[in-house]
PDB file of C-alpha atoms in Angstrom:
ATOM      1  CA  MET U 152      -3.281  18.308 -46.941  1.00 47.00           C
ATOM      2  CA  THR U 153      -2.764  19.309 -43.267  1.00 49.00           C
ATOM      3  CA  ARG U 154       1.043  19.578 -42.036  1.00 50.00           C
ATOM      4  CA  THR U 155       1.864  17.141 -39.549  1.00 47.00           C
ATOM      5  CA  ASP U 156       2.972  19.584 -36.877  1.00 48.00           C
ATOM      6  CA  GLU U 157      -0.729  21.111 -37.376  1.00 50.00           C
ATOM      7  CA  LYS U 158      -2.190  17.599 -36.513  1.00 48.00           C
ATOM      8  CA  VAL U 159       0.064  17.125 -33.385  1.00 46.00           C
ATOM      9  CA  ARG U 160       0.017  20.848 -32.302  1.00 50.00           C
ATOM     10  CA  TYR U 161       3.648  21.094 -31.916  1.00 49.00           C
ATOM     11  CA  LEU U 162       5.851  23.741 -33.575  1.00 48.00           C
ATOM     12  CA  PRO U 163       8.756  22.634 -35.520  1.00 54.00           C
ATOM     13  CA  ASP U 164      12.205  23.824 -34.375  1.00 58.00           C
ATOM     14  CA  GLY U 165      12.296  26.226 -37.302  1.00 55.00           C
ATOM     15  CA  LYS U 166       9.024  27.898 -36.443  1.00 57.00           C
ATOM     16  CA  VAL U 167       9.273  29.497 -32.799  1.00 57.00           C
ATOM     17  CA  GLU U 168       6.673  32.073 -32.103  1.00 69.00           C
ATOM     18  CA  ALA U 169       7.430  35.612 -30.871  1.00 79.00           C
ATOM     19  CA  LEU U 170       6.597  35.991 -27.145  1.00 80.00           C
ATOM     20  CA  THR U 171       4.447  39.033 -26.109  1.00 87.00           C
ATOM     21  CA  PRO U 172       4.162  40.319 -22.651  1.00 85.00           C
ATOM     22  CA  SER U 173       0.535  38.952 -22.447  1.00 85.00           C
ATOM     23  CA  SER U 174       1.747  35.428 -23.982  1.00 84.00           C
ATOM     24  CA  ALA U 175       4.836  35.305 -21.801  1.00 84.00           C
ATOM     25  CA  ALA U 176       2.693  36.090 -18.669  1.00 88.00           C
ATOM     26  CA  SER U 177      -0.029  33.522 -19.619  1.00 87.00           C
ATOM     27  CA  GLY U 178       3.349  30.996 -19.794  1.00 85.00           C
ATOM     28  CA  VAL U 179       4.564  31.841 -16.641  1.00 87.00           C
ATOM     29  CA  GLU U 180       1.009  31.518 -15.186  1.00 90.00           C
ATOM     30  CA  ASN U 181       0.722  28.074 -16.736  1.00 88.00           C
ATOM     31  CA  VAL U 182       4.258  27.007 -15.296  1.00 88.00           C
ATOM     32  CA  LEU U 183       3.478  28.536 -11.992  1.00 88.00           C
ATOM     33  CA  ARG U 184       0.131  26.551 -11.743  1.00 89.00           C
ATOM     34  CA  ILE U 185       1.966  23.282 -12.438  1.00 89.00           C
ATOM     35  CA  LEU U 186       4.592  23.901  -9.423  1.00 91.00           C
ATOM     36  CA  GLU U 187       2.302  25.566  -7.001  1.00 91.00           C
ATOM     37  CA  GLY U 188       1.864  23.847  -3.814  1.00 89.00           C
ATOM     38  CA  ARG U 189       3.924  23.977  -0.821  1.00 91.00           C
ATOM     39  CA  TRP U 190       5.544  20.826  -1.277  1.00 95.00           C
ATOM     40  CA  LYS U 191       6.020  20.105  -5.136  1.00 96.00           C
ATOM     41  CA  LEU U 192       9.595  21.589  -5.267  1.00 93.00           C
ATOM     42  CA  VAL U 193      10.784  19.584  -2.180  1.00 94.00           C
ATOM     43  CA  ILE U 194       9.517  16.724  -3.749  1.00 96.00           C
ATOM     44  CA  LEU U 195      11.234  17.220  -7.094  1.00 95.00           C
ATOM     45  CA  PHE U 196      14.397  17.971  -5.416  1.00 93.00           C
ATOM     46  CA  HIS U 197      14.185  14.528  -3.696  1.00 95.00           C
ATOM     47  CA  LEU U 198      13.748  12.934  -7.268  1.00 95.00           C
ATOM     48  CA  PHE U 199      16.265  14.832  -9.225  1.00 93.00           C
ATOM     49  CA  GLY U 200      18.965  12.503 -10.764  1.00 90.00           C
ATOM     50  CA  GLY U 201      16.976   9.484 -11.998  1.00 91.00           C
ATOM     51  CA  LYS U 202      16.179   8.516  -8.299  1.00 94.00           C
ATOM     52  CA  VAL U 203      13.355   6.064  -7.768  1.00 97.00           C
ATOM     53  CA  LEU U 204      11.914   6.546  -4.376  1.00 97.00           C
ATOM     54  CA  ARG U 205       9.060   4.226  -2.525  1.00 96.00           C
ATOM     55  CA  PHE U 206       6.327   6.424  -1.048  1.00 95.00           C
ATOM     56  CA  SER U 207       7.575   5.541   2.357  1.00 94.00           C
ATOM     57  CA  ASP U 208      10.843   6.983   1.428  1.00 96.00           C
ATOM     58  CA  LEU U 209       9.497  10.221   0.387  1.00 96.00           C
ATOM     59  CA  GLU U 210       7.562  10.323   3.652  1.00 95.00           C
ATOM     60  CA  ARG U 211      10.909   9.736   5.672  1.00 96.00           C
ATOM     61  CA  ALA U 212      12.647  12.167   3.468  1.00 96.00           C
ATOM     62  CA  ILE U 213       9.984  15.033   4.041  1.00 96.00           C
ATOM     63  CA  PRO U 214       8.908  14.580   7.880  1.00 95.00           C
ATOM     64  CA  ALA U 215       7.034  17.595   8.014  1.00 95.00           C
ATOM     65  CA  ILE U 216       4.454  16.853   5.114  1.00 96.00           C
ATOM     66  CA  SER U 217       1.378  14.648   6.088  1.00 96.00           C
ATOM     67  CA  GLN U 218       0.517  11.532   4.113  1.00 96.00           C
ATOM     68  CA  LYS U 219      -2.472  13.120   2.667  1.00 96.00           C
ATOM     69  CA  MET U 220      -0.706  16.090   1.419  1.00 97.00           C
ATOM     70  CA  LEU U 221       2.058  13.935  -0.087  1.00 97.00           C
ATOM     71  CA  ILE U 222      -0.442  11.781  -2.102  1.00 96.00           C
ATOM     72  CA  GLN U 223      -2.271  14.706  -3.234  1.00 96.00           C
ATOM     73  CA  GLN U 224       1.042  16.652  -4.391  1.00 97.00           C
ATOM     74  CA  LEU U 225       2.220  13.359  -6.317  1.00 97.00           C
ATOM     75  CA  ARG U 226      -1.007  12.765  -7.975  1.00 97.00           C
ATOM     76  CA  GLN U 227      -1.056  16.541  -9.108  1.00 96.00           C
ATOM     77  CA  MET U 228       2.393  15.836 -10.611  1.00 96.00           C
ATOM     78  CA  GLU U 229       1.399  12.713 -12.018  1.00 97.00           C
ATOM     79  CA  ALA U 230      -1.404  14.513 -13.761  1.00 96.00           C
ATOM     80  CA  ASP U 231       0.964  16.893 -14.894  1.00 95.00           C
ATOM     81  CA  GLY U 232       3.326  14.596 -16.440  1.00 96.00           C
ATOM     82  CA  ILE U 233       6.079  15.379 -14.126  1.00 96.00           C
ATOM     83  CA  VAL U 234       6.257  12.321 -12.080  1.00 97.00           C
ATOM     84  CA  ARG U 235       5.767   8.528 -13.059  1.00 97.00           C
ATOM     85  CA  ARG U 236       4.120   6.192 -10.648  1.00 97.00           C
ATOM     86  CA  ILE U 237       5.120   2.546 -10.620  1.00 96.00           C
ATOM     87  CA  VAL U 238       2.978   0.008  -9.161  1.00 94.00           C
ATOM     88  CA  HIS U 239       4.441  -3.205  -8.385  1.00 92.00           C
ATOM     89  CA  HIS U 240       1.556  -5.719  -7.980  1.00 91.00           C
ATOM     90  CA  GLN U 241       2.944  -7.566  -5.086  1.00 91.00           C
ATOM     91  CA  VAL U 242       1.872  -8.199  -1.399  1.00 91.00           C
ATOM     92  CA  PRO U 243       2.533  -5.936   0.419  1.00 88.00           C
ATOM     93  CA  PRO U 244       1.912  -3.505  -2.583  1.00 87.00           C
ATOM     94  CA  LYS U 245       4.992  -1.501  -3.537  1.00 92.00           C
ATOM     95  CA  VAL U 246       4.571   1.913  -5.261  1.00 94.00           C
ATOM     96  CA  GLU U 247       7.499   3.857  -6.581  1.00 96.00           C
ATOM     97  CA  TYR U 248       7.830   7.455  -7.999  1.00 98.00           C
ATOM     98  CA  CYS U 249      10.307   9.002 -10.223  1.00 97.00           C
ATOM     99  CA  LEU U 250      10.543  11.916 -12.697  1.00 97.00           C
ATOM    100  CA  THR U 251       9.449  11.698 -16.285  1.00 96.00           C
ATOM    101  CA  ASP U 252      11.982  12.933 -18.719  1.00 95.00           C
ATOM    102  CA  TRP U 253       9.977  16.435 -18.807  1.00 94.00           C
ATOM    103  CA  GLY U 254      10.234  16.483 -15.193  1.00 94.00           C
ATOM    104  CA  GLN U 255      13.900  15.834 -14.982  1.00 94.00           C
ATOM    105  CA  ALA U 256      14.270  18.621 -17.581  1.00 94.00           C
ATOM    106  CA  LEU U 257      13.190  20.911 -14.620  1.00 93.00           C
ATOM    107  CA  CYS U 258      16.640  20.761 -12.931  1.00 92.00           C
ATOM    108  CA  PRO U 259      18.596  23.063 -14.719  1.00 93.00           C
ATOM    109  CA  ALA U 260      15.971  25.821 -14.558  1.00 91.00           C
ATOM    110  CA  LEU U 261      15.679  25.250 -11.042  1.00 89.00           C
ATOM    111  CA  ASP U 262      19.238  25.374 -10.410  1.00 90.00           C
ATOM    112  CA  ALA U 263      19.319  28.570 -12.378  1.00 92.00           C
ATOM    113  CA  LEU U 264      16.629  30.153 -10.082  1.00 88.00           C
ATOM    114  CA  LEU U 265      18.734  29.127  -7.034  1.00 88.00           C
ATOM    115  CA  LYS U 266      21.804  30.779  -8.375  1.00 93.00           C
ATOM    116  CA  TRP U 267      19.634  33.851  -9.226  1.00 92.00           C
ATOM    117  CA  ALA U 268      18.403  33.981  -5.519  1.00 91.00           C
ATOM    118  CA  ALA U 269      22.034  33.590  -4.177  1.00 92.00           C
ATOM    119  CA  GLN U 270      23.009  36.811  -5.816  1.00 92.00           C
ATOM    120  CA  LYS U 271      20.494  38.945  -4.061  1.00 87.00           C
ATOM    121  CA  GLU U 272      22.560  41.205  -1.835  1.00 78.00           C
ATOM    122  CA  PRO U 273      21.270  41.692   1.798  1.00 76.00           C
ATOM    123  CA  ALA U 274      19.019  44.667   2.203  1.00 70.00           C
ATOM    124  CA  GLU U 275      20.403  47.316   4.129  1.00 64.00           C
ATOM    125  CA  GLY U 276      19.815  47.329   7.838  1.00 60.00           C
ATOM    126  CA  SER U 277      18.987  43.525   7.593  1.00 60.00           C
ATOM    127  CA  LEU U 278      19.460  41.314  10.737  1.00 62.00           C
ATOM    128  CA  GLY U 279      21.634  39.060   8.834  1.00 56.00           C
ATOM    129  CA  SER U 280      24.337  41.838   8.173  1.00 51.00           C
TER     130      SER U 280
END
């Protein structure tokens, strides 16, 4: 008989695969593919904290992004399971976006990256010193 975790392709908490340099690099590459794009992280920061924003709210919050690019980035994040699109069937149409639980789980990781970046000492001879 096949085990449940083999059917649904997840590992139980007790079975953690040891990472090799190759598998770790592959995992990082997959994560970067999901987050790549000039605007995805900006969109994520606007949606963190359980916020539900209409498309027009996101447009106003990120004035430098074109409507076409915002649509593309949101569609990619929806396809990757990071963003949920909520369509209210009314006139005029109302579309809202929020993070999935998996998307919201990115918050601590991105906070850690920000803290890591803030620890960088200014380079010698840089203009900021």
